[in-house]
């Protein structure tokens, strides 16, 4: 891009002020020297990415970035990350075709285009009028990219999962027809939507799919064709809820070599507001999948919201309207790091749906938890130098209740130098158990040994609400409830 030479000195001057101000914050925000160094935090993302609502870009796809993203699945090809997502557009009718975006860093996303220009005649006729694509997933296998997609008649089991293939991740794509089809009058249980593809530890492909119409199933695929290995089988039921009033959909599975476990993620709640992500795990690809409290994901006896370990849900920190509809996730392993993508709708206007990417952190007992802040990059330097003095100060704290799917809001949390929480002489206390792990002890006479315990990992992140670097924590309490924290001041009472 050409720039006029006359503006260069101004740009340089402004850049110096910004960089200088950021450095001053990072190194001098606490006179006791407890802030980390500048290169121990992620770099500031572009400010424009923090715009939740921007009517000026509604009809300009090149400016959508994370806007209008729904049900995105993610794949890395060479040095690029790609997402494939549902046809969606705020304040308008979306063009059918499966949206494609790409990024070098999972922060700055550009719109590539669409896989198709219309739903196939076969899919439209089978679904009795389905005219847009839902919830795609894509994998690379046999030197070919396999793209799985859904077409459905909304609110029915008239559904169709199809397959397209290409030798290039950006296409062109060739439609290979149906993988599995369901209709209201058939003798199947499953609903053919929301395909999630995984290659098991032996190298065999599987598809998990389904919804609250019948639950979530997993079925093996033919490695040579990408379609069902046994065409007449709907697979094994691995998750369900009491009835159709209890939403469940959007399954995905990842495998962790360190724990030798498969992790099933799926979404509960309504996509516009209470959407949230739950997780369960199994040593076997076909289950059974158990949550943190050893509840089987197919168990209907309780029929409550208290099955599945919630790791992402609607939330709001201070100084922000928060995010709703935080569900339908994708998963990616990149080297030794794991990430989750999911929808997020603006707290002030739930029709604006964005792509969120967050880092996954693994607990000491092998459960995935999620950063309370969106991904903004990896710091240049590790946080091995994290000390107790870094942790002392004022925080925001929230819990993602498994029972209540309404928006979680934060409360104030003070961590004192003497190890106490909120009151210098109170019974609640905290301690550091490793270089980046702390435990919060909450006194309760009815708790085991009189204390409930949160075990959380501390990490440096970008504070999107206050637009500055900060420390956050994420973890689980003894009951498997996710807890999030964000540091807002290094000095007590500031």
Short mmCIF file of C-alpha atoms in Angstrom, two decimals:
data_model
loop_
_atom_site.label_atom_id
_atom_site.label_comp_id
_atom_site.label_asym_id
_atom_site.label_seq_id
_atom_site.Cartn_x
_atom_site.Cartn_y
_atom_site.Cartn_z
CA UNK A 1 0.00 0.00 0.00
CA UNK A 2 1.37 3.46 -0.97
CA UNK A 3 1.34 6.18 1.65
CA UNK A 4 1.97 9.89 1.33
CA UNK A 5 5.37 10.79 2.73
CA UNK A 6 3.96 13.79 4.57
CA UNK A 7 2.09 11.57 7.08
CA UNK A 8 5.05 9.38 8.00
CA UNK A 9 6.46 11.64 10.75
CA UNK A 10 2.99 11.85 12.30
CA UNK A 11 2.57 8.07 12.19
CA UNK A 12 5.99 7.59 13.75
CA UNK A 13 5.26 10.12 16.47
CA UNK A 14 1.92 8.52 17.31
CA UNK A 15 3.51 5.07 17.29
CA UNK A 16 6.20 6.22 19.70
CA UNK A 17 3.56 7.60 22.04
CA UNK A 18 1.52 4.38 21.91
CA UNK A 19 4.50 2.08 22.38
CA UNK A 20 5.94 4.31 25.07
CA UNK A 21 2.65 4.42 26.92
CA UNK A 22 2.25 0.65 26.73
CA UNK A 23 5.80 0.08 27.95
CA UNK A 24 5.26 2.55 30.78
CA UNK A 25 2.13 0.67 31.84
CA UNK A 26 3.82 -2.68 31.71
CA UNK A 27 6.93 -1.71 33.64
CA UNK A 28 5.73 1.04 35.97
CA UNK A 29 2.07 0.35 36.66
CA UNK A 30 3.11 -0.83 40.11
CA UNK A 31 5.89 0.91 41.97
CA UNK A 32 6.69 -2.32 43.80
CA UNK A 33 7.80 -3.90 40.51
CA UNK A 34 5.24 -6.70 40.36
CA UNK A 35 4.19 -6.21 36.73
CA UNK A 36 5.61 -8.59 34.15
CA UNK A 37 7.87 -7.44 31.35
CA UNK A 38 6.40 -6.21 28.09
CA UNK A 39 7.37 -9.33 26.14
CA UNK A 40 5.57 -11.56 28.65
CA UNK A 41 2.19 -10.33 27.41
CA UNK A 42 0.51 -10.72 24.03
CA UNK A 43 0.88 -7.75 21.69
CA UNK A 44 -2.11 -5.39 21.34
CA UNK A 45 -4.52 -6.60 18.63
CA UNK A 46 -6.00 -4.10 16.15
CA UNK A 47 -8.48 -1.86 17.94
CA UNK A 48 -11.03 -2.38 15.16
CA UNK A 49 -11.41 -6.01 16.22
CA UNK A 50 -13.07 -4.83 19.40
CA UNK A 51 -16.08 -3.35 17.57
CA UNK A 52 -19.02 -5.58 18.39
CA UNK A 53 -21.52 -3.69 16.24
CA UNK A 54 -20.66 -1.87 13.03
CA UNK A 55 -23.60 -1.22 10.68
CA UNK A 56 -21.26 0.29 8.07
CA UNK A 57 -19.88 -3.16 7.16
CA UNK A 58 -23.16 -5.08 6.84
CA UNK A 59 -22.92 -5.32 3.06
CA UNK A 60 -19.12 -5.35 2.79
CA UNK A 61 -17.84 -8.92 3.18
CA UNK A 62 -14.21 -7.82 2.89
CA UNK A 63 -14.65 -5.94 6.17
CA UNK A 64 -16.50 -8.63 8.09
CA UNK A 65 -13.40 -10.03 9.85
CA UNK A 66 -14.99 -11.99 12.75
CA UNK A 67 -18.50 -10.62 12.11
CA UNK A 68 -21.29 -12.87 10.81
CA UNK A 69 -19.46 -16.03 11.86
CA UNK A 70 -21.59 -18.89 13.14
CA UNK A 71 -20.71 -22.54 13.92
CA UNK A 72 -17.14 -22.13 12.68
CA UNK A 73 -14.82 -25.12 12.42
CA UNK A 74 -11.10 -24.50 12.12
CA UNK A 75 -8.23 -26.20 10.29
CA UNK A 76 -4.57 -25.26 9.77
CA UNK A 77 -3.07 -25.69 6.31
CA UNK A 78 0.61 -24.82 5.91
CA UNK A 79 0.94 -21.43 7.67
CA UNK A 80 -2.72 -20.46 7.39
CA UNK A 81 -5.70 -21.07 9.65
CA UNK A 82 -9.06 -21.48 7.92
CA UNK A 83 -12.59 -21.42 9.28
CA UNK A 84 -15.66 -22.80 7.50
CA UNK A 85 -18.97 -21.61 8.90
CA UNK A 86 -22.75 -21.50 8.60
CA UNK A 87 -24.46 -19.14 6.17
CA UNK A 88 -25.20 -16.14 8.39
CA UNK A 89 -25.71 -12.39 8.00
CA UNK A 90 -26.96 -9.82 10.45
CA UNK A 91 -29.81 -7.60 9.21
CA UNK A 92 -30.13 -9.46 5.93
CA UNK A 93 -30.58 -12.75 4.12
CA UNK A 94 -27.29 -14.65 3.89
CA UNK A 95 -25.98 -15.87 0.57
CA UNK A 96 -25.87 -19.68 0.61
CA UNK A 97 -22.56 -21.42 0.19
CA UNK A 98 -20.56 -21.97 3.45
CA UNK A 99 -18.37 -19.01 4.42
CA UNK A 100 -14.56 -19.35 4.33
CA UNK A 101 -12.18 -17.12 6.29
CA UNK A 102 -8.43 -17.34 6.76
CA UNK A 103 -5.81 -15.93 9.11
CA UNK A 104 -2.10 -16.13 9.77
CA UNK A 105 -2.49 -15.67 13.53
CA UNK A 106 -6.09 -16.60 14.54
CA UNK A 107 -6.59 -12.89 15.34
CA UNK A 108 -6.87 -11.04 12.03
CA UNK A 109 -9.34 -12.82 9.75
CA UNK A 110 -10.06 -12.10 6.09
CA UNK A 111 -13.06 -13.26 4.08
CA UNK A 112 -12.10 -15.72 1.32
CA UNK A 113 -15.46 -16.54 -0.23
CA UNK A 114 -17.88 -19.47 -0.28
CA UNK A 115 -17.68 -23.16 -1.09
CA UNK A 116 -20.90 -23.26 -3.15
CA UNK A 117 -23.32 -20.79 -4.68
CA UNK A 118 -26.49 -22.72 -3.81
CA UNK A 119 -27.83 -25.81 -2.09
CA UNK A 120 -27.94 -28.86 -4.34
CA UNK A 121 -31.28 -29.99 -5.76
CA UNK A 122 -30.96 -33.31 -3.94
CA UNK A 123 -30.40 -31.66 -0.54
CA UNK A 124 -33.17 -29.10 -1.06
CA UNK A 125 -35.71 -31.74 -2.08
CA UNK A 126 -34.78 -34.15 0.68
CA UNK A 127 -35.07 -31.50 3.40
CA UNK A 128 -38.31 -30.17 1.92
CA UNK A 129 -37.01 -26.70 1.26
CA UNK A 130 -33.67 -26.30 3.07
CA UNK A 131 -31.86 -23.49 1.24
CA UNK A 132 -28.80 -22.66 3.34
CA UNK A 133 -25.83 -24.56 4.73
CA UNK A 134 -25.23 -25.21 8.44
CA UNK A 135 -22.32 -26.24 10.61
CA UNK A 136 -19.60 -27.53 8.26
CA UNK A 137 -16.42 -29.36 9.22
CA UNK A 138 -13.31 -30.10 7.17
CA UNK A 139 -10.36 -32.46 7.46
CA UNK A 140 -7.41 -33.42 5.30
CA UNK A 141 -7.12 -37.11 4.45
CA UNK A 142 -5.45 -39.04 1.64
CA UNK A 143 -4.01 -35.82 0.23
CA UNK A 144 -7.56 -34.46 -0.18
CA UNK A 145 -9.71 -32.06 1.82
CA UNK A 146 -13.06 -33.50 2.91
CA UNK A 147 -15.74 -30.92 3.71
CA UNK A 148 -18.86 -32.10 5.54
CA UNK A 149 -21.92 -29.85 5.63
CA UNK A 150 -25.55 -29.79 6.82
CA UNK A 151 -28.80 -28.79 5.14
CA UNK A 152 -32.01 -29.04 7.14
CA UNK A 153 -35.62 -27.99 7.42
CA UNK A 154 -35.52 -25.85 10.57
CA UNK A 155 -37.10 -27.54 13.59
CA UNK A 156 -37.45 -30.94 11.85
CA UNK A 157 -35.50 -34.14 11.25
CA UNK A 158 -35.66 -33.51 7.50
CA UNK A 159 -31.91 -33.21 7.38
CA UNK A 160 -28.97 -33.98 5.13
CA UNK A 161 -25.22 -34.23 5.77
CA UNK A 162 -23.30 -33.98 2.53
CA UNK A 163 -19.65 -34.20 1.49
CA UNK A 164 -17.52 -32.11 -0.85
CA UNK A 165 -13.87 -32.70 -1.74
CA UNK A 166 -11.01 -30.62 -3.09
CA UNK A 167 -7.25 -30.84 -3.52
CA UNK A 168 -7.02 -27.20 -2.34
CA UNK A 169 -8.37 -25.81 0.90
CA UNK A 170 -9.72 -22.78 -0.98
CA UNK A 171 -11.39 -24.92 -3.64
CA UNK A 172 -12.88 -25.41 -6.11
CA UNK A 173 -14.99 -28.05 -4.36
CA UNK A 174 -16.76 -31.02 -5.91
CA UNK A 175 -19.98 -32.12 -4.26
CA UNK A 176 -19.96 -35.88 -3.52
CA UNK A 177 -23.58 -36.07 -2.39
CA UNK A 178 -25.09 -37.41 0.84
CA UNK A 179 -23.24 -39.01 3.73
CA UNK A 180 -26.33 -39.55 5.87
CA UNK A 181 -29.96 -38.42 5.54
CA UNK A 182 -32.87 -38.39 7.98
CA UNK A 183 -36.58 -37.58 7.72
CA UNK A 184 -39.48 -37.30 10.12
CA UNK A 185 -41.06 -40.56 8.98
CA UNK A 186 -37.94 -42.78 8.94
CA UNK A 187 -37.04 -45.37 11.58
CA UNK A 188 -33.87 -43.63 12.73
CA UNK A 189 -33.28 -41.77 15.99
CA UNK A 190 -30.54 -39.34 14.98
CA UNK A 191 -30.96 -35.97 13.24
CA UNK A 192 -28.47 -35.58 10.36
CA UNK A 193 -26.90 -32.22 11.22
CA UNK A 194 -23.74 -30.80 12.80
CA UNK A 195 -21.00 -33.19 11.59
CA UNK A 196 -17.79 -33.19 13.62
CA UNK A 197 -14.91 -35.23 12.20
CA UNK A 198 -12.03 -36.77 14.14
CA UNK A 199 -9.20 -39.13 13.24
CA UNK A 200 -8.73 -41.59 16.12
CA UNK A 201 -5.37 -42.61 17.57
CA UNK A 202 -5.21 -45.54 15.14
CA UNK A 203 -5.73 -43.24 12.15
CA UNK A 204 -9.38 -44.09 11.47
CA UNK A 205 -11.93 -41.34 10.69
CA UNK A 206 -15.17 -40.93 12.65
CA UNK A 207 -18.10 -38.54 12.50
CA UNK A 208 -20.02 -37.35 15.53
CA UNK A 209 -23.32 -35.66 14.70
CA UNK A 210 -26.88 -35.05 15.83
CA UNK A 211 -29.02 -32.70 17.90
CA UNK A 212 -31.75 -32.65 20.55
CA UNK A 213 -33.81 -34.70 18.08
CA UNK A 214 -32.49 -38.04 19.35
CA UNK A 215 -29.14 -37.02 20.79
CA UNK A 216 -25.51 -37.10 19.67
CA UNK A 217 -24.14 -40.14 17.82
CA UNK A 218 -20.73 -41.25 16.54
CA UNK A 219 -20.22 -43.40 13.46
CA UNK A 220 -17.12 -44.69 11.69
CA UNK A 221 -16.26 -43.41 8.21
CA UNK A 222 -14.65 -45.19 5.27
CA UNK A 223 -11.11 -43.88 4.96
CA UNK A 224 -11.11 -44.22 1.17
CA UNK A 225 -14.42 -42.47 0.45
CA UNK A 226 -15.06 -40.27 3.48
CA UNK A 227 -18.61 -41.63 3.69
CA UNK A 228 -20.11 -44.09 6.18
CA UNK A 229 -18.20 -47.33 6.61
CA UNK A 230 -21.53 -49.11 7.18
CA UNK A 231 -24.13 -47.04 5.25
CA UNK A 232 -27.18 -48.33 7.11
CA UNK A 233 -25.85 -47.68 10.62
CA UNK A 234 -26.53 -44.45 12.48
CA UNK A 235 -23.77 -45.19 14.99
CA UNK A 236 -23.47 -45.20 18.76
CA UNK A 237 -25.37 -42.82 21.03
CA UNK A 238 -22.83 -40.87 23.13
CA UNK A 239 -24.84 -37.93 24.54
CA UNK A 240 -28.47 -36.96 25.03
CA UNK A 241 -30.79 -34.92 27.22
CA UNK A 242 -34.18 -35.52 28.81
CA UNK A 243 -36.32 -34.33 25.88
CA UNK A 244 -36.50 -31.81 23.05
CA UNK A 245 -36.92 -28.94 25.51
CA UNK A 246 -33.29 -29.48 26.55
CA UNK A 247 -31.10 -28.41 23.63
CA UNK A 248 -27.97 -30.35 22.72
CA UNK A 249 -26.03 -30.02 19.45
CA UNK A 250 -22.74 -29.01 17.80
CA UNK A 251 -20.51 -31.96 18.84
CA UNK A 252 -16.75 -32.11 18.31
CA UNK A 253 -14.08 -34.48 19.63
CA UNK A 254 -10.36 -34.05 20.26
CA UNK A 255 -7.74 -36.53 21.47
CA UNK A 256 -5.00 -35.66 23.96
CA UNK A 257 -1.87 -37.81 23.67
CA UNK A 258 -0.73 -36.87 27.18
CA UNK A 259 -3.91 -38.06 28.89
CA UNK A 260 -4.74 -40.73 26.29
CA UNK A 261 -8.35 -39.59 26.42
CA UNK A 262 -10.95 -38.45 23.90
CA UNK A 263 -12.78 -35.24 24.80
CA UNK A 264 -16.34 -34.68 23.56
CA UNK A 265 -17.47 -31.06 23.42
CA UNK A 266 -21.04 -30.04 22.62
CA UNK A 267 -23.45 -27.19 23.19
CA UNK A 268 -26.46 -26.77 25.45
CA UNK A 269 -28.95 -23.91 25.41
CA UNK A 270 -30.49 -21.65 22.77
CA UNK A 271 -28.09 -20.30 20.14
CA UNK A 272 -29.02 -16.63 20.61
CA UNK A 273 -28.40 -16.32 24.34
CA UNK A 274 -27.89 -19.30 26.68
CA UNK A 275 -25.66 -21.31 24.32
CA UNK A 276 -22.77 -22.84 26.27
CA UNK A 277 -20.06 -25.46 25.73
CA UNK A 278 -19.84 -28.65 27.81
CA UNK A 279 -17.14 -31.34 27.87
CA UNK A 280 -16.88 -35.00 28.86
CA UNK A 281 -14.15 -37.56 28.23
CA UNK A 282 -13.58 -41.23 27.49
CA UNK A 283 -10.70 -43.61 26.95
CA UNK A 284 -12.62 -44.99 23.92
CA UNK A 285 -13.76 -43.08 20.86
CA UNK A 286 -17.29 -44.55 21.14
CA UNK A 287 -17.58 -43.76 24.84
CA UNK A 288 -18.95 -43.88 27.40
CA UNK A 289 -18.25 -40.16 27.90
CA UNK A 290 -18.24 -39.02 31.53
CA UNK A 291 -18.07 -35.48 32.87
CA UNK A 292 -15.94 -34.19 35.75
CA UNK A 293 -18.41 -35.68 38.25
CA UNK A 294 -18.48 -39.06 36.45
CA UNK A 295 -21.97 -38.46 35.06
CA UNK A 296 -22.58 -40.35 31.84
CA UNK A 297 -23.61 -38.04 29.00
CA UNK A 298 -26.39 -40.44 27.96
CA UNK A 299 -27.90 -40.66 31.45
CA UNK A 300 -31.46 -39.26 31.54
CA UNK A 301 -32.27 -39.98 35.18
CA UNK A 302 -31.64 -36.44 36.42
CA UNK A 303 -32.60 -34.53 33.29
CA UNK A 304 -31.13 -31.27 34.60
CA UNK A 305 -28.55 -28.78 33.39
CA UNK A 306 -26.03 -30.43 35.71
CA UNK A 307 -24.60 -32.96 33.24
CA UNK A 308 -21.49 -32.11 31.26
CA UNK A 309 -18.70 -29.88 32.54
CA UNK A 310 -19.35 -26.34 31.33
CA UNK A 311 -16.20 -24.61 30.05
CA UNK A 312 -17.63 -21.67 28.06
CA UNK A 313 -20.83 -19.75 28.73
CA UNK A 314 -22.43 -16.33 28.39
CA UNK A 315 -20.51 -13.82 30.51
CA UNK A 316 -19.81 -10.16 31.19
CA UNK A 317 -16.81 -8.60 32.90
CA UNK A 318 -16.99 -5.03 34.19
CA UNK A 319 -16.80 -2.18 31.65
CA UNK A 320 -18.41 -4.32 28.96
CA UNK A 321 -21.85 -5.50 27.83
CA UNK A 322 -20.52 -9.06 27.64
CA UNK A 323 -21.23 -11.90 25.25
CA UNK A 324 -24.23 -14.16 24.72
CA UNK A 325 -24.71 -17.30 22.65
CA UNK A 326 -21.21 -18.57 23.40
CA UNK A 327 -21.62 -22.02 21.88
CA UNK A 328 -21.17 -24.35 18.92
CA UNK A 329 -17.44 -24.79 19.17
CA UNK A 330 -14.62 -26.03 17.00
CA UNK A 331 -11.30 -27.48 18.19
CA UNK A 332 -7.73 -27.37 16.93
CA UNK A 333 -4.38 -28.64 18.16
CA UNK A 334 -1.45 -26.57 16.95
CA UNK A 335 1.84 -28.09 18.09
CA UNK A 336 1.54 -28.53 21.84
CA UNK A 337 -1.20 -25.91 22.12
CA UNK A 338 -4.96 -26.46 21.94
CA UNK A 339 -7.59 -23.87 21.00
CA UNK A 340 -11.35 -23.61 20.90
CA UNK A 341 -13.50 -21.54 18.54
CA UNK A 342 -17.11 -20.66 19.28
CA UNK A 343 -19.92 -18.24 18.46
CA UNK A 344 -20.36 -15.11 20.54
CA UNK A 345 -23.19 -12.60 20.22
CA UNK A 346 -22.86 -8.99 21.32
CA UNK A 347 -24.45 -8.29 24.69
CA UNK A 348 -26.08 -5.10 23.39
CA UNK A 349 -27.41 -6.67 20.17
CA UNK A 350 -27.61 -10.46 20.05
CA UNK A 351 -27.93 -10.56 16.26
CA UNK A 352 -24.27 -9.63 15.80
CA UNK A 353 -22.47 -12.97 15.89
CA UNK A 354 -18.67 -13.06 16.07
CA UNK A 355 -15.94 -15.68 15.92
CA UNK A 356 -14.08 -16.13 19.20
CA UNK A 357 -10.84 -18.07 19.54
CA UNK A 358 -9.58 -18.98 23.01
CA UNK A 359 -6.64 -20.91 24.38
CA UNK A 360 -7.35 -24.21 26.12
CA UNK A 361 -5.45 -24.90 29.34
CA UNK A 362 -5.19 -28.40 30.80
CA UNK A 363 -5.73 -28.94 34.50
CA UNK A 364 -3.41 -31.14 36.55
CA UNK A 365 -6.00 -33.93 36.43
CA UNK A 366 -6.43 -33.75 32.66
CA UNK A 367 -9.47 -31.55 32.03
CA UNK A 368 -9.61 -28.76 29.45
CA UNK A 369 -10.49 -25.28 30.69
CA UNK A 370 -10.68 -22.11 28.63
CA UNK A 371 -9.13 -18.67 28.88
CA UNK A 372 -11.58 -15.97 29.99
CA UNK A 373 -10.13 -13.68 27.31
CA UNK A 374 -10.06 -14.05 23.54
CA UNK A 375 -6.81 -15.15 21.94
CA UNK A 376 -4.45 -12.28 21.11
CA UNK A 377 -1.23 -14.18 20.46
CA UNK A 378 1.51 -15.90 22.41
CA UNK A 379 3.95 -13.76 24.41
CA UNK A 380 7.54 -13.74 23.21
CA UNK A 381 8.79 -14.76 26.66
CA UNK A 382 7.42 -17.35 29.05
CA UNK A 383 6.02 -16.55 32.49
CA UNK A 384 8.30 -18.84 34.43
CA UNK A 385 9.25 -15.79 36.49
CA UNK A 386 5.70 -15.44 37.80
CA UNK A 387 5.84 -14.85 41.55
CA UNK A 388 3.37 -14.42 44.36
CA UNK A 389 3.88 -10.65 44.09
CA UNK A 390 2.55 -10.79 40.53
CA UNK A 391 -0.67 -12.32 41.82
CA UNK A 392 -1.36 -9.91 44.70
CA UNK A 393 -3.93 -7.25 43.84
CA UNK A 394 -7.48 -6.60 42.69
CA UNK A 395 -9.22 -9.06 40.36
CA UNK A 396 -12.58 -9.69 38.79
CA UNK A 397 -13.99 -13.16 39.43
CA UNK A 398 -16.86 -15.13 37.92
CA UNK A 399 -18.20 -18.67 37.92
CA UNK A 400 -19.84 -20.48 34.99
CA UNK A 401 -22.67 -22.25 36.78
CA UNK A 402 -23.61 -25.66 35.36
CA UNK A 403 -27.19 -25.19 36.57
CA UNK A 404 -27.86 -21.64 35.42
CA UNK A 405 -27.11 -20.79 31.77
CA UNK A 406 -27.93 -17.09 32.12
CA UNK A 407 -25.13 -14.56 31.64
CA UNK A 408 -22.49 -14.83 34.38
CA UNK A 409 -21.27 -11.49 35.76
CA UNK A 410 -18.12 -10.76 37.68
CA UNK A 411 -17.58 -9.77 41.30
CA UNK A 412 -14.55 -8.15 42.90
CA UNK A 413 -11.79 -10.31 44.33
CA UNK A 414 -8.86 -9.11 46.41
CA UNK A 415 -5.78 -11.29 46.91
CA UNK A 416 -3.74 -9.98 49.83
CA UNK A 417 -0.02 -10.37 50.40
CA UNK A 418 -0.68 -12.29 53.63
CA UNK A 419 -2.52 -14.97 51.63
CA UNK A 420 -6.04 -13.87 52.55
CA UNK A 421 -8.94 -13.31 50.16
CA UNK A 422 -11.11 -10.15 50.35
CA UNK A 423 -10.52 -9.60 54.08
CA UNK A 424 -7.05 -9.40 55.62
CA UNK A 425 -8.17 -11.29 58.70
CA UNK A 426 -10.86 -13.47 57.08
CA UNK A 427 -11.05 -17.24 56.75
CA UNK A 428 -10.83 -17.36 52.96
CA UNK A 429 -7.26 -17.67 51.70
CA UNK A 430 -5.14 -18.42 48.64
CA UNK A 431 -1.85 -20.15 48.04
CA UNK A 432 0.48 -20.77 45.12
CA UNK A 433 0.88 -24.49 44.41
CA UNK A 434 3.22 -24.24 41.40
CA UNK A 435 4.81 -21.61 39.15
CA UNK A 436 1.51 -20.69 37.49
CA UNK A 437 -1.13 -22.49 39.58
CA UNK A 438 -2.92 -21.03 42.59
CA UNK A 439 -5.64 -22.40 44.83
CA UNK A 440 -8.45 -20.32 46.30
CA UNK A 441 -9.89 -21.66 49.56
CA UNK A 442 -13.45 -20.58 50.38
CA UNK A 443 -14.58 -21.28 53.95
CA UNK A 444 -17.84 -23.17 54.38
CA UNK A 445 -18.68 -25.34 57.37
CA UNK A 446 -20.58 -27.72 55.06
CA UNK A 447 -17.64 -28.18 52.67
CA UNK A 448 -15.12 -31.06 52.86
CA UNK A 449 -12.57 -30.03 55.51
CA UNK A 450 -14.56 -26.76 55.81
CA UNK A 451 -13.29 -25.37 52.49
CA UNK A 452 -14.30 -25.33 48.85
CA UNK A 453 -11.24 -25.12 46.63
CA UNK A 454 -10.74 -23.51 43.22
CA UNK A 455 -7.61 -24.72 41.40
CA UNK A 456 -6.70 -22.27 38.64
CA UNK A 457 -3.92 -21.59 36.15
CA UNK A 458 -2.60 -18.03 35.83
CA UNK A 459 -1.50 -16.77 32.41
CA UNK A 460 -0.87 -13.44 30.67
CA UNK A 461 -3.58 -12.36 28.23
CA UNK A 462 -4.95 -9.29 26.50
CA UNK A 463 -7.77 -7.59 28.41
CA UNK A 464 -10.29 -6.92 25.61
CA UNK A 465 -12.69 -5.12 27.96
CA UNK A 466 -10.14 -2.61 29.29
CA UNK A 467 -7.76 -2.72 26.32
CA UNK A 468 -4.55 -3.48 28.14
CA UNK A 469 -2.41 -6.51 29.02
CA UNK A 470 -3.25 -8.33 32.22
CA UNK A 471 -3.11 -11.64 34.05
CA UNK A 472 -6.08 -14.00 34.03
CA UNK A 473 -6.84 -17.33 35.63
CA UNK A 474 -9.00 -20.25 34.62
CA UNK A 475 -9.78 -23.55 36.29
CA UNK A 476 -12.34 -25.70 38.08
CA UNK A 477 -13.57 -25.91 41.63
CA UNK A 478 -14.04 -29.16 43.53
CA UNK A 479 -17.48 -29.64 42.02
CA UNK A 480 -16.30 -29.20 38.44
CA UNK A 481 -17.61 -25.67 38.03
CA UNK A 482 -15.47 -23.43 35.83
CA UNK A 483 -14.06 -20.28 37.46
CA UNK A 484 -12.51 -17.32 35.67
CA UNK A 485 -10.53 -14.38 36.95
CA UNK A 486 -8.95 -11.24 35.52
CA UNK A 487 -6.54 -8.92 37.28
CA UNK A 488 -7.55 -5.26 37.17
CA UNK A 489 -4.98 -3.64 39.45
CA UNK A 490 -1.64 -4.52 41.01
CA UNK A 491 -2.35 -2.37 44.04
CA UNK A 492 -4.90 -3.18 46.70
CA UNK A 493 -7.84 -0.81 46.65
CA UNK A 494 -6.93 0.79 43.31
#
